[in-house]
mmCIF file of N, CA and C in Angstrom:
data_model
loop_
_atom_site.group_PDB
_atom_site.id
_atom_site.type_symbol
_atom_site.label_atom_id
_atom_site.label_comp_id
_atom_site.label_asym_id
_atom_site.label_seq_id
_atom_site.Cartn_x
_atom_site.Cartn_y
_atom_site.Cartn_z
ATOM 1 N N MET A 1 28.757 15.668 -34.089
ATOM 2 C CA MET A 1 29.910 14.898 -33.694
ATOM 3 C C MET A 1 30.766 15.671 -32.690
ATOM 4 N N LYS A 2 30.649 16.972 -32.681
ATOM 5 C CA LYS A 2 31.433 17.785 -31.755
ATOM 6 C C LYS A 2 31.136 17.400 -30.305
ATOM 7 N N HIS A 3 29.872 17.104 -30.022
ATOM 8 C CA HIS A 3 29.476 16.737 -28.658
ATOM 9 C C HIS A 3 30.181 15.450 -28.205
ATOM 10 N N LEU A 4 30.282 14.461 -29.082
ATOM 11 C CA LEU A 4 30.936 13.197 -28.732
ATOM 12 C C LEU A 4 32.432 13.368 -28.533
ATOM 13 N N SER A 5 33.032 14.323 -29.214
ATOM 14 C CA SER A 5 34.479 14.482 -29.087
ATOM 15 C C SER A 5 34.869 15.041 -27.720
ATOM 16 N N ARG A 6 33.927 15.554 -26.974
ATOM 17 C CA ARG A 6 34.221 16.058 -25.631
ATOM 18 C C ARG A 6 33.963 14.960 -24.599
ATOM 19 N N ARG A 7 34.377 13.778 -24.920
ATOM 20 C CA ARG A 7 34.245 12.621 -24.048
ATOM 21 C C ARG A 7 35.563 11.849 -24.056
ATOM 22 N N CYS A 8 35.750 11.089 -23.009
ATOM 23 C CA CYS A 8 36.880 10.173 -22.946
ATOM 24 C C CYS A 8 36.329 8.776 -23.228
ATOM 25 N N PHE A 9 36.812 8.155 -24.292
ATOM 26 C CA PHE A 9 36.375 6.807 -24.635
ATOM 27 C C PHE A 9 37.356 5.815 -24.013
ATOM 28 N N VAL A 10 36.824 4.926 -23.181
ATOM 29 C CA VAL A 10 37.630 3.894 -22.530
ATOM 30 C C VAL A 10 37.234 2.587 -23.200
ATOM 31 N N ILE A 11 38.196 1.986 -23.919
ATOM 32 C CA ILE A 11 37.887 0.805 -24.725
ATOM 33 C C ILE A 11 38.598 -0.417 -24.149
ATOM 34 N N TYR A 12 37.802 -1.405 -23.754
ATOM 35 C CA TYR A 12 38.314 -2.680 -23.268
ATOM 36 C C TYR A 12 38.375 -3.635 -24.453
ATOM 37 N N ARG A 13 39.573 -4.143 -24.741
ATOM 38 C CA ARG A 13 39.732 -5.041 -25.894
ATOM 39 C C ARG A 13 40.060 -6.471 -25.471
ATOM 40 N N TYR A 14 40.908 -6.627 -24.454
ATOM 41 C CA TYR A 14 41.397 -7.946 -24.079
ATOM 42 C C TYR A 14 41.179 -8.182 -22.590
ATOM 43 N N PRO A 15 40.629 -9.341 -22.211
ATOM 44 C CA PRO A 15 40.423 -9.636 -20.794
ATOM 45 C C PRO A 15 41.752 -9.600 -20.028
ATOM 46 N N GLY A 16 41.719 -8.970 -18.860
ATOM 47 C CA GLY A 16 42.897 -8.905 -18.015
ATOM 48 C C GLY A 16 43.914 -7.839 -18.405
ATOM 49 N N LYS A 17 43.679 -7.148 -19.495
ATOM 50 C CA LYS A 17 44.597 -6.098 -19.952
ATOM 51 C C LYS A 17 43.977 -4.731 -19.669
ATOM 52 N N PRO A 18 44.807 -3.716 -19.445
ATOM 53 C CA PRO A 18 44.247 -2.374 -19.202
ATOM 54 C C PRO A 18 43.551 -1.839 -20.450
ATOM 55 N N PRO A 19 42.530 -1.015 -20.250
ATOM 56 C CA PRO A 19 41.807 -0.458 -21.400
ATOM 57 C C PRO A 19 42.610 0.644 -22.085
ATOM 58 N N THR A 20 42.194 0.974 -23.292
ATOM 59 C CA THR A 20 42.757 2.090 -24.033
ATOM 60 C C THR A 20 41.873 3.295 -23.793
ATOM 61 N N GLU A 21 42.465 4.434 -23.452
ATOM 62 C CA GLU A 21 41.694 5.667 -23.251
ATOM 63 C C GLU A 21 41.987 6.628 -24.390
ATOM 64 N N ILE A 22 40.911 7.145 -24.979
ATOM 65 C CA ILE A 22 41.036 8.096 -26.079
ATOM 66 C C ILE A 22 40.294 9.364 -25.686
ATOM 67 N N ALA A 23 41.050 10.466 -25.565
ATOM 68 C CA ALA A 23 40.451 11.746 -25.191
ATOM 69 C C ALA A 23 41.353 12.884 -25.657
ATOM 70 N N GLU A 24 40.745 14.004 -25.974
ATOM 71 C CA GLU A 24 41.517 15.179 -26.385
ATOM 72 C C GLU A 24 41.906 16.044 -25.193
ATOM 73 N N GLU A 25 41.182 15.886 -24.083
ATOM 74 C CA GLU A 25 41.443 16.687 -22.887
ATOM 75 C C GLU A 25 41.357 15.779 -21.660
ATOM 76 N N ASP A 26 41.847 16.291 -20.533
ATOM 77 C CA ASP A 26 41.727 15.571 -19.267
ATOM 78 C C ASP A 26 40.377 15.867 -18.621
ATOM 79 N N ASN A 27 39.965 15.007 -17.709
ATOM 80 C CA ASN A 27 38.754 15.191 -16.886
ATOM 81 C C ASN A 27 37.464 15.305 -17.688
ATOM 82 N N LEU A 28 37.359 14.571 -18.770
ATOM 83 C CA LEU A 28 36.116 14.543 -19.551
ATOM 84 C C LEU A 28 35.238 13.395 -19.073
ATOM 85 N N PRO A 29 33.930 13.505 -19.261
ATOM 86 C CA PRO A 29 33.053 12.374 -18.928
ATOM 87 C C PRO A 29 33.456 11.145 -19.752
ATOM 88 N N LYS A 30 33.402 9.958 -19.124
ATOM 89 C CA LYS A 30 33.869 8.736 -19.782
ATOM 90 C C LYS A 30 32.720 7.940 -20.373
ATOM 91 N N ILE A 31 32.993 7.358 -21.523
ATOM 92 C CA ILE A 31 32.100 6.388 -22.152
ATOM 93 C C ILE A 31 32.886 5.087 -22.208
ATOM 94 N N LEU A 32 32.372 4.056 -21.522
ATOM 95 C CA LEU A 32 33.056 2.771 -21.461
ATOM 96 C C LEU A 32 32.544 1.857 -22.565
ATOM 97 N N LEU A 33 33.473 1.305 -23.352
ATOM 98 C CA LEU A 33 33.116 0.422 -24.462
ATOM 99 C C LEU A 33 33.919 -0.866 -24.382
ATOM 100 N N CYS A 34 33.345 -1.920 -24.931
ATOM 101 C CA CYS A 34 34.013 -3.215 -25.024
ATOM 102 C C CYS A 34 34.040 -3.584 -26.504
ATOM 103 N N CYS A 35 35.226 -3.876 -27.015
ATOM 104 C CA CYS A 35 35.374 -4.239 -28.423
ATOM 105 C C CYS A 35 35.434 -5.761 -28.535
ATOM 106 N N SER A 36 34.546 -6.326 -29.333
ATOM 107 C CA SER A 36 34.532 -7.780 -29.507
ATOM 108 C C SER A 36 35.525 -8.177 -30.601
ATOM 109 N N ASN A 37 35.702 -9.474 -30.796
ATOM 110 C CA ASN A 37 36.652 -9.974 -31.800
ATOM 111 C C ASN A 37 36.320 -9.518 -33.211
ATOM 112 N N ASN A 38 35.045 -9.317 -33.502
ATOM 113 C CA ASN A 38 34.655 -8.925 -34.860
ATOM 114 C C ASN A 38 34.612 -7.407 -35.054
ATOM 115 N N GLY A 39 35.147 -6.653 -34.088
ATOM 116 C CA GLY A 39 35.208 -5.195 -34.218
ATOM 117 C C GLY A 39 33.930 -4.473 -33.832
ATOM 118 N N HIS A 40 33.000 -5.176 -33.230
ATOM 119 C CA HIS A 40 31.741 -4.564 -32.776
ATOM 120 C C HIS A 40 31.954 -3.983 -31.383
ATOM 121 N N TYR A 41 31.425 -2.783 -31.149
ATOM 122 C CA TYR A 41 31.567 -2.132 -29.850
ATOM 123 C C TYR A 41 30.242 -2.165 -29.092
ATOM 124 N N ASP A 42 30.311 -2.567 -27.828
ATOM 125 C CA ASP A 42 29.148 -2.552 -26.941
ATOM 126 C C ASP A 42 29.459 -1.640 -25.772
ATOM 127 N N ILE A 43 28.427 -0.975 -25.273
ATOM 128 C CA ILE A 43 28.619 -0.117 -24.111
ATOM 129 C C ILE A 43 28.772 -0.976 -22.864
ATOM 130 N N VAL A 44 29.601 -0.541 -21.943
ATOM 131 C CA VAL A 44 29.778 -1.205 -20.660
ATOM 132 C C VAL A 44 29.032 -0.361 -19.634
ATOM 133 N N TYR A 45 28.020 -0.946 -19.027
ATOM 134 C CA TYR A 45 27.203 -0.223 -18.059
ATOM 135 C C TYR A 45 27.779 -0.362 -16.660
ATOM 136 N N PRO A 46 27.601 0.663 -15.833
ATOM 137 C CA PRO A 46 28.032 0.533 -14.431
ATOM 138 C C PRO A 46 27.185 -0.515 -13.709
ATOM 139 N N ARG A 47 27.667 -1.020 -12.593
ATOM 140 C CA ARG A 47 26.974 -2.089 -11.854
ATOM 141 C C ARG A 47 25.575 -1.698 -11.398
ATOM 142 N N ASN A 48 25.338 -0.429 -11.105
ATOM 143 C CA ASN A 48 24.024 -0.003 -10.623
ATOM 144 C C ASN A 48 23.022 0.205 -11.758
ATOM 145 N N TYR A 49 23.436 0.087 -12.999
ATOM 146 C CA TYR A 49 22.544 0.346 -14.124
ATOM 147 C C TYR A 49 21.292 -0.542 -14.133
ATOM 148 N N PRO A 50 21.391 -1.873 -13.946
ATOM 149 C CA PRO A 50 20.164 -2.691 -13.993
ATOM 150 C C PRO A 50 19.118 -2.262 -12.965
ATOM 151 N N VAL A 51 19.548 -1.884 -11.773
ATOM 152 C CA VAL A 51 18.600 -1.462 -10.736
ATOM 153 C C VAL A 51 17.942 -0.150 -11.142
ATOM 154 N N ASP A 52 18.754 0.811 -11.589
ATOM 155 C CA ASP A 52 18.203 2.102 -12.015
ATOM 156 C C ASP A 52 17.254 1.942 -13.201
ATOM 157 N N ALA A 53 17.636 1.095 -14.166
ATOM 158 C CA ALA A 53 16.788 0.865 -15.334
ATOM 159 C C ALA A 53 15.475 0.187 -14.930
ATOM 160 N N ALA A 54 15.527 -0.737 -13.979
ATOM 161 C CA ALA A 54 14.317 -1.431 -13.521
ATOM 162 C C ALA A 54 13.340 -0.458 -12.867
ATOM 163 N N ILE A 55 13.865 0.479 -12.081
ATOM 164 C CA ILE A 55 13.003 1.472 -11.440
ATOM 165 C C ILE A 55 12.330 2.344 -12.500
ATOM 166 N N CYS A 56 13.110 2.792 -13.474
ATOM 167 C CA CYS A 56 12.541 3.613 -14.555
ATOM 168 C C CYS A 56 11.475 2.842 -15.328
ATOM 169 N N GLN A 57 11.745 1.572 -15.613
ATOM 170 C CA GLN A 57 10.788 0.754 -16.350
ATOM 171 C C GLN A 57 9.506 0.560 -15.542
ATOM 172 N N ALA A 58 9.633 0.339 -14.247
ATOM 173 C CA ALA A 58 8.448 0.151 -13.400
ATOM 174 C C ALA A 58 7.592 1.414 -13.394
ATOM 175 N N LEU A 59 8.223 2.568 -13.278
ATOM 176 C CA LEU A 59 7.470 3.834 -13.297
ATOM 177 C C LEU A 59 6.788 4.041 -14.645
ATOM 178 N N LEU A 60 7.504 3.747 -15.716
ATOM 179 C CA LEU A 60 6.941 3.915 -17.051
ATOM 180 C C LEU A 60 5.710 3.024 -17.253
ATOM 181 N N TYR A 61 5.810 1.759 -16.829
ATOM 182 C CA TYR A 61 4.668 0.860 -16.984
ATOM 183 C C TYR A 61 3.490 1.281 -16.108
ATOM 184 N N GLU A 62 3.769 1.767 -14.917
ATOM 185 C CA GLU A 62 2.677 2.234 -14.064
ATOM 186 C C GLU A 62 1.946 3.398 -14.733
ATOM 187 N N LEU A 63 2.699 4.329 -15.299
ATOM 188 C CA LEU A 63 2.068 5.451 -16.016
ATOM 189 C C LEU A 63 1.300 4.969 -17.234
ATOM 190 N N LEU A 64 1.856 4.017 -17.965
ATOM 191 C CA LEU A 64 1.177 3.483 -19.144
ATOM 192 C C LEU A 64 -0.166 2.867 -18.762
ATOM 193 N N TYR A 65 -0.159 2.011 -17.739
ATOM 194 C CA TYR A 65 -1.395 1.344 -17.348
ATOM 195 C C TYR A 65 -2.425 2.312 -16.766
ATOM 196 N N THR A 66 -1.991 3.219 -15.894
ATOM 197 C CA THR A 66 -2.961 4.091 -15.224
ATOM 198 C C THR A 66 -3.382 5.285 -16.072
ATOM 199 N N ARG A 67 -2.458 5.932 -16.746
ATOM 200 C CA ARG A 67 -2.774 7.170 -17.465
ATOM 201 C C ARG A 67 -3.172 6.956 -18.920
ATOM 202 N N VAL A 68 -2.575 5.955 -19.576
ATOM 203 C CA VAL A 68 -2.862 5.735 -20.994
ATOM 204 C C VAL A 68 -3.973 4.708 -21.176
ATOM 205 N N LEU A 69 -3.855 3.572 -20.493
ATOM 206 C CA LEU A 69 -4.830 2.497 -20.670
ATOM 207 C C LEU A 69 -6.014 2.594 -19.715
ATOM 208 N N GLY A 70 -5.925 3.476 -18.720
ATOM 209 C CA GLY A 70 -7.048 3.702 -17.819
ATOM 210 C C GLY A 70 -7.296 2.608 -16.809
ATOM 211 N N VAL A 71 -6.277 1.824 -16.474
ATOM 212 C CA VAL A 71 -6.425 0.783 -15.463
ATOM 213 C C VAL A 71 -6.504 1.471 -14.100
ATOM 214 N N GLU A 72 -7.472 1.067 -13.294
ATOM 215 C CA GLU A 72 -7.610 1.639 -11.957
ATOM 216 C C GLU A 72 -6.419 1.236 -11.089
ATOM 217 N N GLU A 73 -6.008 2.132 -10.224
ATOM 218 C CA GLU A 73 -4.844 1.894 -9.358
ATOM 219 C C GLU A 73 -5.018 0.627 -8.512
ATOM 220 N N GLU A 74 -6.226 0.398 -7.991
ATOM 221 C CA GLU A 74 -6.461 -0.778 -7.152
ATOM 222 C C GLU A 74 -6.316 -2.068 -7.963
ATOM 223 N N GLU A 75 -6.808 -2.050 -9.192
ATOM 224 C CA GLU A 75 -6.711 -3.224 -10.046
ATOM 225 C C GLU A 75 -5.248 -3.507 -10.397
ATOM 226 N N LEU A 76 -4.489 -2.457 -10.622
ATOM 227 C CA LEU A 76 -3.065 -2.597 -10.911
ATOM 228 C C LEU A 76 -2.325 -3.166 -9.706
ATOM 229 N N GLN A 77 -2.630 -2.672 -8.507
ATOM 230 C CA GLN A 77 -2.002 -3.187 -7.289
ATOM 231 C C GLN A 77 -2.325 -4.671 -7.089
ATOM 232 N N MET A 78 -3.563 -5.045 -7.356
ATOM 233 C CA MET A 78 -3.963 -6.442 -7.205
ATOM 234 C C MET A 78 -3.164 -7.328 -8.169
ATOM 235 N N ALA A 79 -2.997 -6.860 -9.393
ATOM 236 C CA ALA A 79 -2.232 -7.626 -10.380
ATOM 237 C C ALA A 79 -0.770 -7.731 -9.971
ATOM 238 N N LEU A 80 -0.201 -6.639 -9.474
ATOM 239 C CA LEU A 80 1.192 -6.661 -9.036
ATOM 240 C C LEU A 80 1.398 -7.638 -7.895
ATOM 241 N N GLU A 81 0.475 -7.653 -6.957
ATOM 242 C CA GLU A 81 0.584 -8.596 -5.839
ATOM 243 C C GLU A 81 0.516 -10.034 -6.334
ATOM 244 N N GLY A 82 -0.329 -10.276 -7.327
ATOM 245 C CA GLY A 82 -0.435 -11.618 -7.899
ATOM 246 C C GLY A 82 0.853 -12.055 -8.570
ATOM 247 N N PHE A 83 1.511 -11.138 -9.253
ATOM 248 C CA PHE A 83 2.767 -11.466 -9.917
ATOM 249 C C PHE A 83 3.901 -11.611 -8.916
ATOM 250 N N LYS A 84 3.951 -10.726 -7.923
ATOM 251 C CA LYS A 84 5.033 -10.761 -6.934
ATOM 252 C C LYS A 84 4.982 -12.021 -6.089
ATOM 253 N N GLY A 85 3.805 -12.411 -5.666
ATOM 254 C CA GLY A 85 3.676 -13.503 -4.712
ATOM 255 C C GLY A 85 3.663 -14.873 -5.320
ATOM 256 N N GLY A 86 3.680 -14.986 -6.622
ATOM 257 C CA GLY A 86 3.538 -16.264 -7.296
ATOM 258 C C GLY A 86 4.439 -17.358 -6.772
ATOM 259 N N GLY A 87 3.900 -18.259 -6.006
ATOM 260 C CA GLY A 87 4.644 -19.418 -5.549
ATOM 261 C C GLY A 87 5.467 -19.214 -4.290
ATOM 262 N N ARG A 88 5.738 -18.002 -3.892
ATOM 263 C CA ARG A 88 6.628 -17.764 -2.750
ATOM 264 C C ARG A 88 6.064 -18.301 -1.451
ATOM 265 N N ARG A 89 4.766 -18.244 -1.282
ATOM 266 C CA ARG A 89 4.198 -18.676 0.000
ATOM 267 C C ARG A 89 4.353 -20.187 0.200
ATOM 268 N N TYR A 90 4.616 -20.929 -0.875
ATOM 269 C CA TYR A 90 4.748 -22.379 -0.770
ATOM 270 C C TYR A 90 6.198 -22.835 -0.661
ATOM 271 N N ARG A 91 7.157 -21.957 -0.843
ATOM 272 C CA ARG A 91 8.555 -22.377 -0.926
ATOM 273 C C ARG A 91 9.096 -22.943 0.380
ATOM 274 N N ASN A 92 8.572 -22.511 1.511
ATOM 275 C CA ASN A 92 9.074 -23.005 2.784
ATOM 276 C C ASN A 92 8.181 -24.094 3.375
ATOM 277 N N SER A 93 7.282 -24.583 2.588
ATOM 278 C CA SER A 93 6.362 -25.612 3.067
ATOM 279 C C SER A 93 7.103 -26.928 3.288
ATOM 280 N N GLN A 94 6.865 -27.576 4.447
ATOM 281 C CA GLN A 94 7.517 -28.846 4.777
ATOM 282 C C GLN A 94 7.035 -29.973 3.885
ATOM 283 N N SER A 95 5.865 -29.812 3.286
ATOM 284 C CA SER A 95 5.314 -30.912 2.504
ATOM 285 C C SER A 95 5.854 -30.950 1.082
ATOM 286 N N MET A 96 6.677 -29.985 0.731
ATOM 287 C CA MET A 96 7.176 -29.942 -0.637
ATOM 288 C C MET A 96 8.543 -30.596 -0.743
ATOM 289 N N CYS A 97 8.811 -31.229 -1.853
ATOM 290 C CA CYS A 97 10.141 -31.764 -2.121
ATOM 291 C C CYS A 97 11.056 -30.607 -2.495
ATOM 292 N N SER A 98 12.343 -30.761 -2.240
ATOM 293 C CA SER A 98 13.271 -29.664 -2.508
ATOM 294 C C SER A 98 13.327 -29.307 -3.989
ATOM 295 N N GLU A 99 13.155 -30.287 -4.877
ATOM 296 C CA GLU A 99 13.249 -29.965 -6.297
ATOM 297 C C GLU A 99 12.035 -29.152 -6.774
ATOM 298 N N ASP A 100 10.951 -29.171 -6.037
ATOM 299 C CA ASP A 100 9.765 -28.402 -6.413
ATOM 300 C C ASP A 100 9.722 -27.028 -5.761
ATOM 301 N N ALA A 101 10.676 -26.722 -4.905
ATOM 302 C CA ALA A 101 10.588 -25.545 -4.045
ATOM 303 C C ALA A 101 10.480 -24.223 -4.787
ATOM 304 N N GLY A 102 10.976 -24.102 -6.007
ATOM 305 C CA GLY A 102 10.942 -22.815 -6.697
ATOM 306 C C GLY A 102 9.819 -22.676 -7.698
ATOM 307 N N TYR A 103 8.885 -23.623 -7.769
ATOM 308 C CA TYR A 103 7.876 -23.607 -8.811
ATOM 309 C C TYR A 103 6.510 -23.187 -8.283
ATOM 310 N N ASP A 104 5.744 -22.565 -9.163
ATOM 311 C CA ASP A 104 4.392 -22.161 -8.812
ATOM 312 C C ASP A 104 3.485 -23.382 -8.721
ATOM 313 N N THR A 105 2.456 -23.252 -7.900
ATOM 314 C CA THR A 105 1.439 -24.295 -7.823
ATOM 315 C C THR A 105 0.471 -24.099 -8.993
ATOM 316 N N PRO A 106 -0.326 -25.103 -9.318
ATOM 317 C CA PRO A 106 -1.322 -24.928 -10.381
ATOM 318 C C PRO A 106 -2.275 -23.762 -10.094
ATOM 319 N N GLU A 107 -2.600 -23.560 -8.808
ATOM 320 C CA GLU A 107 -3.491 -22.439 -8.453
ATOM 321 C C GLU A 107 -2.835 -21.100 -8.775
ATOM 322 N N ASP A 108 -1.531 -20.975 -8.490
ATOM 323 C CA ASP A 108 -0.807 -19.742 -8.809
ATOM 324 C C ASP A 108 -0.791 -19.498 -10.313
ATOM 325 N N ARG A 109 -0.528 -20.553 -11.072
ATOM 326 C CA ARG A 109 -0.480 -20.401 -12.532
ATOM 327 C C ARG A 109 -1.831 -19.968 -13.071
ATOM 328 N N LEU A 110 -2.915 -20.538 -12.547
ATOM 329 C CA LEU A 110 -4.254 -20.177 -12.993
ATOM 330 C C LEU A 110 -4.559 -18.721 -12.666
ATOM 331 N N GLN A 111 -4.217 -18.297 -11.441
ATOM 332 C CA GLN A 111 -4.451 -16.908 -11.039
ATOM 333 C C GLN A 111 -3.632 -15.959 -11.904
ATOM 334 N N ARG A 112 -2.360 -16.282 -12.136
ATOM 335 C CA ARG A 112 -1.499 -15.425 -12.946
ATOM 336 C C ARG A 112 -2.003 -15.377 -14.383
ATOM 337 N N SER A 113 -2.430 -16.500 -14.920
ATOM 338 C CA SER A 113 -2.951 -16.547 -16.282
ATOM 339 C C SER A 113 -4.166 -15.647 -16.424
ATOM 340 N N SER A 114 -5.034 -15.660 -15.434
ATOM 341 C CA SER A 114 -6.225 -14.812 -15.446
ATOM 342 C C SER A 114 -5.838 -13.336 -15.441
ATOM 343 N N LEU A 115 -4.884 -12.969 -14.597
ATOM 344 C CA LEU A 115 -4.439 -11.577 -14.524
ATOM 345 C C LEU A 115 -3.789 -11.139 -15.834
ATOM 346 N N VAL A 116 -2.958 -12.002 -16.403
ATOM 347 C CA VAL A 116 -2.275 -11.666 -17.650
ATOM 348 C C VAL A 116 -3.282 -11.452 -18.769
ATOM 349 N N SER A 117 -4.253 -12.344 -18.888
ATOM 350 C CA SER A 117 -5.221 -12.203 -19.978
ATOM 351 C C SER A 117 -6.058 -10.944 -19.817
ATOM 352 N N ARG A 118 -6.394 -10.547 -18.584
ATOM 353 C CA ARG A 118 -7.156 -9.304 -18.383
ATOM 354 C C ARG A 118 -6.362 -8.095 -18.845
ATOM 355 N N PHE A 119 -5.070 -8.038 -18.479
ATOM 356 C CA PHE A 119 -4.264 -6.880 -18.825
ATOM 357 C C PHE A 119 -3.841 -6.898 -20.281
ATOM 358 N N CYS A 120 -3.577 -8.073 -20.840
ATOM 359 C CA CYS A 120 -3.193 -8.141 -22.252
ATOM 360 C C CYS A 120 -4.357 -7.742 -23.128
ATOM 361 N N CYS A 121 -5.574 -8.089 -22.740
ATOM 362 C CA CYS A 121 -6.741 -7.682 -23.528
ATOM 363 C C CYS A 121 -6.851 -6.163 -23.581
ATOM 364 N N ARG A 122 -6.522 -5.494 -22.493
ATOM 365 C CA ARG A 122 -6.557 -4.035 -22.481
ATOM 366 C C ARG A 122 -5.553 -3.459 -23.476
ATOM 367 N N LEU A 123 -4.405 -4.115 -23.622
ATOM 368 C CA LEU A 123 -3.398 -3.641 -24.556
ATOM 369 C C LEU A 123 -3.840 -3.846 -25.993
ATOM 370 N N CYS A 124 -4.613 -4.890 -26.248
ATOM 371 C CA CYS A 124 -5.015 -5.214 -27.613
ATOM 372 C C CYS A 124 -6.218 -4.416 -28.086
ATOM 373 N N LEU A 125 -6.981 -3.873 -27.160
ATOM 374 C CA LEU A 125 -8.162 -3.119 -27.555
ATOM 375 C C LEU A 125 -7.781 -1.768 -28.130
ATOM 376 N N PRO A 126 -8.533 -1.303 -29.156
ATOM 377 C CA PRO A 126 -8.212 0.013 -29.746
ATOM 378 C C PRO A 126 -8.548 1.137 -28.795
#
């Protein structure tokens, strides 16, 4: 607990009101918290957190597939391209209605389904 006491806790309780700061010293690293109505505390992440977390997750999954599950790098790249491109090439097509513009075609769904089943089977095998 000594390690946590060398932090400044910034607690947001009410929207539009300044937070409460709890610290024993000045210039300590801050931990931002939000207190809900039922007294539950959640961490408040900085705005760049989702991007940083996504990069870490992508690296972790790449290592899992290539180093642990033995998926070849080329096969992984092919699967990534299939997931990334799903439906995008059709979004600017003049022949599509505007309400359909964000949806995958049946061919995209079939290709993605095939890729998913190949990789999921690798996860299920001992």
